[in-house]
Short mmCIF file of C-alpha atoms in Angstrom, two decimals:
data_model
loop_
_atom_site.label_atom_id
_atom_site.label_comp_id
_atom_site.label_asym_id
_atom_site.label_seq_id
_atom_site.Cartn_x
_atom_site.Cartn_y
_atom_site.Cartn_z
CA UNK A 802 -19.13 14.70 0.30
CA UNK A 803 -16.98 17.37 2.16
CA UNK A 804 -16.91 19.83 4.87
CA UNK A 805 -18.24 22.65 3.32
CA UNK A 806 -21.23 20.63 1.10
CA UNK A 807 -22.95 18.03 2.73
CA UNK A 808 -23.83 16.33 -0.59
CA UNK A 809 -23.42 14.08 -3.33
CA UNK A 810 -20.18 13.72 -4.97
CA UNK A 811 -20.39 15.13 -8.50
CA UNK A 812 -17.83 16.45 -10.63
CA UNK A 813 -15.66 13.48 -11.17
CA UNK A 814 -18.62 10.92 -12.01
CA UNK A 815 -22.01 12.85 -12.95
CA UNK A 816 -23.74 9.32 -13.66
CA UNK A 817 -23.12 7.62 -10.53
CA UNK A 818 -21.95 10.25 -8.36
CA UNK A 819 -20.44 8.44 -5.02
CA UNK A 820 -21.25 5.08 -5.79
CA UNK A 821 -18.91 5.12 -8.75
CA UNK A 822 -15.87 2.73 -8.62
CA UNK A 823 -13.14 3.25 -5.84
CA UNK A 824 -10.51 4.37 -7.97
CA UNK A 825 -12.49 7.27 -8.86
CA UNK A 826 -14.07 7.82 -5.30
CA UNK A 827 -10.87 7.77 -4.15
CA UNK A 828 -9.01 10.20 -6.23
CA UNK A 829 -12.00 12.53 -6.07
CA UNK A 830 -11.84 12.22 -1.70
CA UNK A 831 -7.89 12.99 -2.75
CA UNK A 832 -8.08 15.87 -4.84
CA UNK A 833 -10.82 17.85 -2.66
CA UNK A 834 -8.78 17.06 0.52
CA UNK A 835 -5.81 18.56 -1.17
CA UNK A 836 -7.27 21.14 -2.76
CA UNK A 837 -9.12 22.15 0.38
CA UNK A 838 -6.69 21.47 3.06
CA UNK A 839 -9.18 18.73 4.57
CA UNK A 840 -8.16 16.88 6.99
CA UNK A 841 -10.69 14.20 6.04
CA UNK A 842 -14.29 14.04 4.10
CA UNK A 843 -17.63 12.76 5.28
CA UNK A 844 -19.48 9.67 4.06
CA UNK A 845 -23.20 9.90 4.89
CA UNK A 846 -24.84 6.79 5.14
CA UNK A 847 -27.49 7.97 7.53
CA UNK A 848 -31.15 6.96 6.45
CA UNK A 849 -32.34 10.14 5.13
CA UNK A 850 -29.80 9.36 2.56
CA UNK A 851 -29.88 5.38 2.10
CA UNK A 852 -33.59 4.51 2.82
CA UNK A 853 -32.16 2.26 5.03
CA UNK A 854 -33.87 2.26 8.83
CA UNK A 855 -31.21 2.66 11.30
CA UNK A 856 -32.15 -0.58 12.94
CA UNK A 857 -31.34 -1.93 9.14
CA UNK A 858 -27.84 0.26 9.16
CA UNK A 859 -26.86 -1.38 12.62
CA UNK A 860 -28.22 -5.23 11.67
CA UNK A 861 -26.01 -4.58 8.29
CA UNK A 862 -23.01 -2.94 9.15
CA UNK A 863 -22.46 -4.13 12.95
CA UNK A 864 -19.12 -3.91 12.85
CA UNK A 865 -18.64 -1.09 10.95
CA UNK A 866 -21.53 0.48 13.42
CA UNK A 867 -19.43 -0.38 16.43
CA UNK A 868 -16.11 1.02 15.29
CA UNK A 869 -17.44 4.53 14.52
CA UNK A 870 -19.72 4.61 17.89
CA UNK A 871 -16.25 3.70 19.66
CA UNK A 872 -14.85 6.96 18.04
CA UNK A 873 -18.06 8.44 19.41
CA UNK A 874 -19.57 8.80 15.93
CA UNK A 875 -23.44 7.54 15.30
CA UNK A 876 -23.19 6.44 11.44
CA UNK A 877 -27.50 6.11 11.51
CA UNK A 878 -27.55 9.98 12.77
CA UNK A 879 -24.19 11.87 11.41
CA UNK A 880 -21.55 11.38 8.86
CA UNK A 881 -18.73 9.30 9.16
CA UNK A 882 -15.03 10.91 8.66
CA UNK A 883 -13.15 9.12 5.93
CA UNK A 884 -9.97 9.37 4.11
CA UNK A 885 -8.99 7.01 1.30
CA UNK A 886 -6.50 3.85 1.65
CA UNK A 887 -3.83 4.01 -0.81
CA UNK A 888 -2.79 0.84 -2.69
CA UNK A 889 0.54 1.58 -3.56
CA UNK A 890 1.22 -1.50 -6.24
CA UNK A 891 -0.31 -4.00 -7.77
CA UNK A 892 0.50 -7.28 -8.78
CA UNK A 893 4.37 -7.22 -9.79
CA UNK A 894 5.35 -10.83 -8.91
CA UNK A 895 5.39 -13.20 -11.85
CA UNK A 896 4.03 -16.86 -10.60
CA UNK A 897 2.66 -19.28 -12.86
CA UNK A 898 -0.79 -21.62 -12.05
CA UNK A 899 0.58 -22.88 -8.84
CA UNK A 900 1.84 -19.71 -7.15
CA UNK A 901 5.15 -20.83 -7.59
CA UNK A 902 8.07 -17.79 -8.41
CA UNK A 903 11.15 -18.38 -10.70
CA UNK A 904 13.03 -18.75 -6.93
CA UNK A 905 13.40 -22.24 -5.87
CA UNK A 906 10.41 -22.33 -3.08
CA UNK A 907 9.29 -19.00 -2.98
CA UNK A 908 5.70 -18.65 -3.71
CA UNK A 909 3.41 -15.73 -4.00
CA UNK A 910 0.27 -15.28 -3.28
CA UNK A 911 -2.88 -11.69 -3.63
CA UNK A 912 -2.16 -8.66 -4.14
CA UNK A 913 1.94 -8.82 -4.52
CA UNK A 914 1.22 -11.03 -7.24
CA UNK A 915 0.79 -11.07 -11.16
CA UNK A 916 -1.51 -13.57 -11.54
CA UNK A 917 -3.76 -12.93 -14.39
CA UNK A 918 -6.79 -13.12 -11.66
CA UNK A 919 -7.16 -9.72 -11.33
CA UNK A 920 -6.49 -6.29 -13.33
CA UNK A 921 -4.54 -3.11 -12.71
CA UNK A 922 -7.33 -1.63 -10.75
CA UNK A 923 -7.69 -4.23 -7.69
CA UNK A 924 -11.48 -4.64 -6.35
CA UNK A 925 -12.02 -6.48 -2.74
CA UNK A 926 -14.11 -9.09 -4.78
CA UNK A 927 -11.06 -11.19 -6.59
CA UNK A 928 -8.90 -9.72 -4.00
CA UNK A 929 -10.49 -12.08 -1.91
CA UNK A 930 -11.40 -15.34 -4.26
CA UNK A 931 -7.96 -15.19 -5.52
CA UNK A 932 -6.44 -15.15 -2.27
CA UNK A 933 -8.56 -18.46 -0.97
CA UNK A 934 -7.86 -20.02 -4.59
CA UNK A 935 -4.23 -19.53 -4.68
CA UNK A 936 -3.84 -20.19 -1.40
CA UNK A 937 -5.84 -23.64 -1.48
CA UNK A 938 -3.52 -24.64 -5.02
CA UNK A 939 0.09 -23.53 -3.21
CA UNK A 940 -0.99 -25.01 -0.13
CA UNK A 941 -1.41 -28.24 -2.44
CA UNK A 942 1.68 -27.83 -3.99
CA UNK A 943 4.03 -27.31 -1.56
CA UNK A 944 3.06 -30.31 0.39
CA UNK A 945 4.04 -32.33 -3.29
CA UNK A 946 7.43 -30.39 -3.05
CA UNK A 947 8.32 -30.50 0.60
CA UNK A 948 9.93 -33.70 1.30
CA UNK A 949 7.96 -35.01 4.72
CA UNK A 950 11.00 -36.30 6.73
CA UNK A 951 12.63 -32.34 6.07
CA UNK A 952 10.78 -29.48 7.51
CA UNK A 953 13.62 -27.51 8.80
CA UNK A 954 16.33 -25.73 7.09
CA UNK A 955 19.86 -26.92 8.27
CA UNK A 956 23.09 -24.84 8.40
CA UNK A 957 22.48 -21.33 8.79
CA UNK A 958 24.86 -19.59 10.76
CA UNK A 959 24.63 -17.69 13.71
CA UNK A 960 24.05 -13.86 13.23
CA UNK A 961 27.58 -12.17 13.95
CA UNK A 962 27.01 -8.41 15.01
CA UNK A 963 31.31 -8.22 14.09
CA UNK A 964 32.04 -4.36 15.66
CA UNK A 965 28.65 -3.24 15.78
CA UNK A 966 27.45 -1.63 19.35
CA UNK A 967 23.83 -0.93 20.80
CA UNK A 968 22.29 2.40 19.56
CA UNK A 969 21.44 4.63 22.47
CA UNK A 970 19.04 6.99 20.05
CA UNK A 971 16.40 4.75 18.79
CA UNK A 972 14.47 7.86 17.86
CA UNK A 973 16.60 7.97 14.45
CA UNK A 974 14.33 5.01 13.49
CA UNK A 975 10.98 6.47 14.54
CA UNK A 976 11.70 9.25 13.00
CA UNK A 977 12.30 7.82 9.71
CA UNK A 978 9.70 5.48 9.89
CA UNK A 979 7.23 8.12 9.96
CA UNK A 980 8.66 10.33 7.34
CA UNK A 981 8.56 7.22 4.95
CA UNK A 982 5.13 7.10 5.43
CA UNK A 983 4.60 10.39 4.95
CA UNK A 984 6.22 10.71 2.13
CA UNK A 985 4.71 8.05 0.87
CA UNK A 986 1.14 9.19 1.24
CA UNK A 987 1.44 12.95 0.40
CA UNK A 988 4.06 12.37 -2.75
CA UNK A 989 3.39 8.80 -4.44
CA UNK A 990 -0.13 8.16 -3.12
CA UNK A 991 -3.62 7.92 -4.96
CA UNK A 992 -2.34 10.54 -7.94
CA UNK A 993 0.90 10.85 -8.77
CA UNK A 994 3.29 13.37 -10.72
CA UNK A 995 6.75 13.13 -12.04
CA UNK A 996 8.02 15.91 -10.03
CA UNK A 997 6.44 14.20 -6.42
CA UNK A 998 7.74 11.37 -7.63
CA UNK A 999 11.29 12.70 -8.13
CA UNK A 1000 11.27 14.76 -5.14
CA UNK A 1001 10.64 11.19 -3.06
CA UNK A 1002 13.32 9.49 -4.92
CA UNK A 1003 15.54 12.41 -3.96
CA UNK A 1004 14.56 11.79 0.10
CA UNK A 1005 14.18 8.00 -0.14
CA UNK A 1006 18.02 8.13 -1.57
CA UNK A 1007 18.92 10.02 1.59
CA UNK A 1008 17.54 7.55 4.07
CA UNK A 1009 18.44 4.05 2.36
CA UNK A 1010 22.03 6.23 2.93
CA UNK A 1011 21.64 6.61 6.43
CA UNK A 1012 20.08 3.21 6.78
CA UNK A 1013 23.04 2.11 5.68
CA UNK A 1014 25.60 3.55 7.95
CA UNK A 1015 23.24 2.76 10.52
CA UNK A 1016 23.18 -1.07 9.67
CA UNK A 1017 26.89 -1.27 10.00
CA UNK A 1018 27.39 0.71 13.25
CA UNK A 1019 24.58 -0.50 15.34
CA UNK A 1020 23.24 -3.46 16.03
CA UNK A 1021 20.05 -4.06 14.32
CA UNK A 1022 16.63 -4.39 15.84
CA UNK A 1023 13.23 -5.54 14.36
CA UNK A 1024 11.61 -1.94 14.12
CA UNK A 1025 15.29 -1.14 12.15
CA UNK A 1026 15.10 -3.94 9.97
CA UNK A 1027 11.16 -3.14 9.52
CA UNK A 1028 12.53 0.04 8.40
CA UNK A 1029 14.73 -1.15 6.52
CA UNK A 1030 12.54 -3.08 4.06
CA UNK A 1031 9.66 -0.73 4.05
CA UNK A 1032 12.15 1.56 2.87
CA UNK A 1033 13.20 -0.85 0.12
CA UNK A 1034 9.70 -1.62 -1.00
CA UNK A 1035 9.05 2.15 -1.21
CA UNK A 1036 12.44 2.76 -3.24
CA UNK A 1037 10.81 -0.06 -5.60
CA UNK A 1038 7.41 1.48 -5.82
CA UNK A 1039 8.79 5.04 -6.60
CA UNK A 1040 11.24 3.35 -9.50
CA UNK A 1041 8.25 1.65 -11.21
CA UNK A 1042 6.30 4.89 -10.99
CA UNK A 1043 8.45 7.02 -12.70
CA UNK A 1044 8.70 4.25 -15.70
CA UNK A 1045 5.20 4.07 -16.10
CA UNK A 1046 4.05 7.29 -17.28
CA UNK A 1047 0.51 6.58 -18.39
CA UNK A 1048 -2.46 5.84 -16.30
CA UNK A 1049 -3.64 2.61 -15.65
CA UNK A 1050 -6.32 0.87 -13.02
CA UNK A 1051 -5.01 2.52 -9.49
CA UNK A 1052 -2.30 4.00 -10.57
CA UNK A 1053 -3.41 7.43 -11.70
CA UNK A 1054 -0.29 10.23 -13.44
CA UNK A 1055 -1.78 13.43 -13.21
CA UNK A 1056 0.59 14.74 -15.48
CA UNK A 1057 -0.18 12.34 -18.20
CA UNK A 1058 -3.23 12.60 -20.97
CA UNK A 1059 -2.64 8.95 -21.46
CA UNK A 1060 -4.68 6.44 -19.97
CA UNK A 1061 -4.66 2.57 -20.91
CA UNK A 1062 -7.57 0.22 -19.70
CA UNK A 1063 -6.42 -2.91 -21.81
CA UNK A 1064 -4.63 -5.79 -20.18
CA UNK A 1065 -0.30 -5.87 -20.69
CA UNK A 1066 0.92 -8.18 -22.99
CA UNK A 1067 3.95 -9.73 -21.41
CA UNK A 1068 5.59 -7.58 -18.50
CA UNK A 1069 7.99 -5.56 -18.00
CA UNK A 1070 10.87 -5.40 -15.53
CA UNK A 1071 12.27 -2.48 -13.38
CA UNK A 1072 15.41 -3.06 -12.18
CA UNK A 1073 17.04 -0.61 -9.62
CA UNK A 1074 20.07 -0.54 -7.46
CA UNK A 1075 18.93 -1.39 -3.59
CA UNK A 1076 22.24 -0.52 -2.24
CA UNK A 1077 25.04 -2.75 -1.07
CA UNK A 1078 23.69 -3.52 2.39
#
């Protein structure tokens, strides 16, 4: 439901309304915030609509119950204000049965993973049985591949900061922390287009830039190097979104007519420059 009608969600799924899968919930919350200049939408899960007693909403959802009266919102007596998580990838990371990567010791394991557990549009249900699965099997492995008498990595060198002085302006790092993540969000979020897509490309070029010069001048910090990989991940995300032009599970092209529900055959790599840094 939104601000202006305090109803059921209809219009995107006529059969089940709100209770239809998330991907669709959650471009539908995305489209009328959007379209509508919402700040957020309600969910209404107050017993006039569920049946449910509040007693029953509070024994169920305790938790839940307590985080909204925190925010000084009573879920049994008024709506709740929502806004949809994006998942911004899926899978990508070929392992075989044992989590294992084509990387000497690197394993993988959920959502950064292509698995064959789960499908293009993730649910919280083999989200989480994969994750306990995998994680029980590579657990398992690992201890077969470690040898027991070596559980530390020898010879790495000292990090050498060479030239490089102490920023006095960490602001520069804030600040493009948060415009990642906006950028993120409003132009490669829950339904994408080729042109937000190339217009984040475009501004995520211009940062890696300046995260480069910045790298080499300053010495680096955690919140920089944070940066610095989030930044990375999002130049990644933004490449394999402009390949893929169809839709498919949570990744939704607005501009496309095409949408494929059938599993890949194979994969397919996307291989982009991540600068020289």
């Amino acid at each position: 439901i939104n601000a202006e009608y305090m109803g059921k969600t209809m219009g995107y799924d006529t059969v089940h309304g709100s209770s239809s899968t998330r991907d669709v919930v959650a471009r539908a919350i995305d489209t009328e915030m959007k379209k509508r200049g919402l700040r957020h939408v309600y969910l209404n899960v107050t017993p006039e609509v569920t049946n449910l007693t509040a007693e029953e909403l509070k024994e169920g959802y305790p938790d839940i119950y307590g985080h909204c009266l925190a925010a000084g919102v009573d879920m049994t007596k008024e709506p709740i204000p929502v806004v949809p998580a994006c998942h911004y990838t899926c899978g990508g990371i070929p392992v075989d049965m044992n989590g294992a990567t084509n990387v000497y010791r690197l394993y993988a394991i959920g959502e950064t993973t292509c698995s064959g557990l789960h499908g293009a549009n993730r649910l919280a249900s083999n989200s989480l049985l994969e994750a306990a699965l995998h994680g029980s099997i590579v657990a398992k492995h690992i201890s077969t591949v470690l040898s027991p008498d070596k559980h530390t990595v020898e010879g790495i060198p000292e990090w050498q900061s060479g030239t490089a002085i102490r920023s006095k302006d960490q602001v520069l790092v804030s600040h493009h922390w948060d415009e990642v993540r906006r950028l993120m969000w409003n132009l490669v979020g829950i339904a994408r287009t080729e042109e937000r897509l190339l217009m984040a490309k475009r501004r995520i070029d211009m940062i890696r830039e300046e995260i480069r010069k910045y790298y080499w001048h300053y010495i680096v910090t955690l919140d920089f190097l944070e940066l610095r990989n989030i930044t990375a991940i999002a130049e990644s995300i933004i490449a394999s979104a402009l390949v893929r032009k169809e839709t498919r599970g949570g990744h939704c092209r607005l501009d496309s007519e095409i949408t494929i529900t059938q599993p890949i055959v194979g994969s397919q790599e996307v291989v982009q420059g991540c600068g020289k840094d």
